[in-house]
Coordinates of C-alpha atoms in Angstrom, one line a residue:
M1 CA 39.7 55.2 6.4
N2 CA 38.0 51.7 4.6
N3 CA 34.8 53.1 5.8
K4 CA 35.7 56.2 4.1
T5 CA 37.0 54.6 0.8
T6 CA 33.3 52.3 1.4
N7 CA 31.0 55.3 1.1
V8 CA 32.6 56.8 -1.5
R9 CA 32.9 53.3 -3.7
Y10 CA 29.0 53.4 -2.6
L11 CA 27.9 57.2 -3.1
A12 CA 29.8 56.4 -7.3
Q13 CA 28.0 53.0 -8.0
L14 CA 24.9 54.3 -7.0
A15 CA 25.0 58.4 -8.6
L16 CA 25.9 55.7 -12.5
L17 CA 23.3 54.1 -11.9
A18 CA 21.1 57.3 -11.1
A19 CA 22.5 58.5 -13.9
I20 CA 22.2 55.3 -16.1
E21 CA 18.4 56.1 -15.9
V22 CA 18.5 59.3 -16.5
V23 CA 20.9 59.1 -19.9
M24 CA 18.0 55.9 -20.7
K25 CA 15.4 58.1 -20.7
L26 CA 16.7 60.9 -22.3
M27 CA 17.9 59.2 -25.0
G28 CA 14.6 57.5 -26.3
L29 CA 15.8 53.8 -24.4
G30 CA 13.8 54.2 -21.2
S31 CA 10.6 54.7 -21.8
V32 CA 8.7 53.6 -24.9
P33 CA 5.4 54.8 -25.2
V34 CA 2.3 52.0 -25.6
G35 CA -0.7 53.7 -26.1
P36 CA -1.4 55.4 -22.5
L37 CA 0.8 53.8 -21.0
Y38 CA 5.1 53.8 -21.4
M39 CA 6.9 50.6 -22.3
S40 CA 9.6 50.9 -19.6
F41 CA 13.0 49.8 -18.6
L42 CA 14.1 51.5 -16.1
T43 CA 13.4 49.0 -14.2
V44 CA 16.5 46.9 -14.6
P45 CA 19.4 49.4 -13.0
I46 CA 16.8 49.7 -10.1
A47 CA 16.9 45.6 -9.9
V48 CA 20.8 46.0 -10.4
G49 CA 21.2 48.7 -8.0
A50 CA 18.8 46.9 -5.6
M51 CA 20.9 43.1 -5.6
T52 CA 24.2 44.7 -5.9
M53 CA 23.9 47.4 -2.9
G54 CA 21.1 46.7 -0.9
P55 CA 17.1 48.1 -0.9
T56 CA 17.9 51.8 0.5
A57 CA 19.8 52.5 -3.5
G58 CA 16.9 50.1 -4.8
A59 CA 14.7 52.7 -2.7
I60 CA 17.1 55.8 -4.3
L61 CA 17.0 54.8 -7.7
G62 CA 13.3 53.7 -7.4
G63 CA 13.0 57.2 -6.7
V64 CA 15.0 59.0 -9.5
F65 CA 12.7 56.4 -11.7
G66 CA 8.8 57.7 -10.1
L67 CA 11.2 61.9 -10.3
V68 CA 11.3 61.8 -14.0
S69 CA 7.9 60.0 -14.5
M70 CA 6.7 62.6 -12.2
K71 CA 7.7 65.5 -14.8
D72 CA 6.5 63.3 -17.4
A73 CA 3.3 64.0 -15.6
I74 CA 2.7 67.0 -14.9
T75 CA 4.4 68.0 -18.6
G76 CA 1.6 65.2 -20.2
A77 CA 4.5 63.8 -22.4
S78 CA 2.2 60.5 -21.1
V79 CA -1.2 60.8 -21.4
M80 CA -2.8 59.1 -18.9
T81 CA -0.5 60.5 -15.5
G82 CA -0.7 63.6 -17.1
A83 CA -4.7 63.2 -16.9
F84 CA -4.8 61.9 -13.5
F85 CA -2.3 65.1 -12.5
Q86 CA -5.1 67.1 -13.6
I87 CA -8.1 65.0 -11.7
S88 CA -5.4 65.0 -8.0
P89 CA -1.7 66.6 -8.2
I90 CA -0.9 64.7 -5.2
N91 CA -2.1 60.8 -5.8
T92 CA 0.1 60.8 -9.2
F93 CA 2.8 62.3 -7.2
V94 CA 2.3 59.1 -4.7
L95 CA 1.8 56.7 -8.5
C96 CA 5.0 57.8 -9.5
V97 CA 7.1 58.7 -7.1
V98 CA 6.3 56.4 -4.2
M99 CA 4.9 53.3 -5.9
R100 CA 8.7 53.1 -7.1
V101 CA 10.3 53.7 -4.7
L102 CA 8.2 51.0 -2.6
M103 CA 9.2 49.1 -5.7
G104 CA 13.1 49.2 -5.5
W105 CA 12.9 48.8 -1.7
C106 CA 10.9 45.5 -2.4
V107 CA 13.6 44.0 -4.8
G108 CA 16.4 44.9 -2.7
L109 CA 14.6 42.8 0.3
L110 CA 12.7 39.7 -2.0
F111 CA 17.0 39.6 -2.9
R112 CA 18.4 39.1 0.3
V113 CA 15.9 36.7 1.1
L114 CA 16.2 35.1 -2.2
R115 CA 20.3 34.5 -1.8
R116 CA 19.9 32.6 0.9
V117 CA 18.5 29.9 -0.8
D118 CA 20.3 30.5 -3.8
R119 CA 23.7 28.4 -2.9
K120 CA 24.7 28.8 -6.0
K121 CA 24.6 32.4 -6.1
S122 CA 23.2 32.2 -9.5
W123 CA 19.1 32.5 -10.1
S124 CA 18.5 34.0 -7.8
Y125 CA 19.7 37.4 -9.3
F126 CA 16.9 36.6 -12.5
V127 CA 14.6 36.2 -10.1
G128 CA 15.1 39.0 -8.1
A129 CA 15.6 41.0 -11.9
L130 CA 12.1 39.6 -13.0
S131 CA 10.8 40.6 -9.6
A132 CA 11.3 44.7 -10.5
P133 CA 9.3 45.3 -14.1
L134 CA 6.4 42.8 -12.0
L135 CA 6.6 44.7 -9.0
N136 CA 6.1 47.9 -10.5
T137 CA 3.4 46.7 -12.6
I138 CA 1.6 45.3 -9.3
F139 CA 2.0 48.6 -7.6
F140 CA 1.6 50.9 -10.4
M141 CA -2.1 49.2 -11.5
G142 CA -2.9 48.6 -8.0
Y143 CA -2.5 52.3 -7.4
I144 CA -4.5 53.5 -10.0
V145 CA -7.0 50.8 -9.6
L146 CA -7.5 52.2 -6.1
V147 CA -7.6 55.4 -6.4
F148 CA -8.4 56.3 -9.8
Y149 CA -10.9 53.9 -11.5
K150 CA -13.5 55.3 -10.8
T151 CA -12.2 58.7 -12.0
D152 CA -14.4 59.5 -16.0
Y153 CA -10.4 58.7 -17.7
I154 CA -11.1 55.4 -16.4
Q155 CA -14.0 54.4 -17.0
E156 CA -13.6 55.1 -20.1
R157 CA -10.9 53.3 -21.0
V158 CA -12.5 50.7 -19.3
A159 CA -15.8 51.2 -21.7
S160 CA -13.3 50.9 -24.7
L161 CA -11.7 48.2 -24.0
G162 CA -15.0 46.2 -23.4
V163 CA -13.7 45.0 -20.0
A164 CA -16.2 44.2 -16.5
N165 CA -13.8 44.6 -13.4
P166 CA -10.6 46.3 -12.0
L167 CA -8.6 42.7 -13.1
S168 CA -9.9 42.5 -16.7
F169 CA -9.2 45.9 -17.1
V170 CA -5.4 46.1 -16.1
V171 CA -4.6 42.6 -18.0
A172 CA -6.4 44.1 -20.8
L173 CA -4.6 47.7 -20.1
V174 CA -1.5 45.8 -19.5
G175 CA -1.0 42.7 -22.0
V176 CA 2.0 41.8 -24.1
Q177 CA 3.6 45.5 -23.5
G178 CA 3.8 44.3 -19.6
L179 CA 4.7 40.8 -20.6
I180 CA 7.9 42.2 -22.8
E181 CA 8.8 43.6 -19.6
I182 CA 9.0 40.8 -17.7
I183 CA 11.0 39.3 -19.9
V184 CA 13.2 42.1 -21.4
G185 CA 13.9 43.1 -16.8
C186 CA 14.6 39.1 -16.4
A187 CA 16.9 38.5 -18.7
V188 CA 19.1 41.5 -19.0
G189 CA 18.7 42.0 -15.6
G190 CA 19.9 39.6 -14.1
V191 CA 22.8 39.6 -16.3
L192 CA 24.1 42.9 -16.1
A193 CA 23.6 41.9 -11.3
R194 CA 25.3 39.0 -11.2
A195 CA 28.1 40.2 -14.2
V196 CA 28.3 43.5 -11.5
A197 CA 28.5 41.3 -8.3
S198 CA 31.2 39.1 -9.6
F199 CA 32.9 42.4 -10.6
L200 CA 32.6 43.7 -7.2
G201 CA 33.5 40.8 -5.3
H202 CA 34.8 40.9 -1.7
R203 CA 37.1 43.4 -2.5
A204 CA 34.8 46.2 -3.0
P205 CA 31.4 46.0 -0.9
A206 CA 28.5 48.2 -1.1
K207 CA 28.2 50.0 2.0
A208 CA 26.2 47.9 4.9
E209 CA 22.7 48.5 5.4

């Protein structure tokens, strides 16, 4: 009975965070268009889920983010991923969905390690929250460089930015946008995850993974 209650609670928490992601996107709060990219804050609920419920929850929530991003690629709502979809639908799926699943899973794993050394159970939440937008940028842009860098679309961007190599291209393209994502993700995600964990305590543990 206890396991059943725990499972129901786990699924309810997961569904709530997934719904928050979708609502944020629909209301324009999750993704703000900046040039060819989106400044995304959808990593916040992913970080909260990964830290309070574990790596599997982080991966599932990352998948929700990825599917929303894939929809933008298919419909052309995102200029860059829309162009990638025309080049390679499969690689665009990996970029939008698989990289986000991997990101959410890694945030959960990283947080488990951080919790072991954070005796006061305080700063680990903020570092874990910071890792979500950071890993999202690394995986997303890393895959773009790995697969799409030599395409005409990216080479046109490289020429317009006046950069000479993949690293400088990523820095120039992400720029201030990436910094804002990391700062907001760290502050908001850390506070929310710590508050949720404090509220749940040991009375409502997430499903053991």
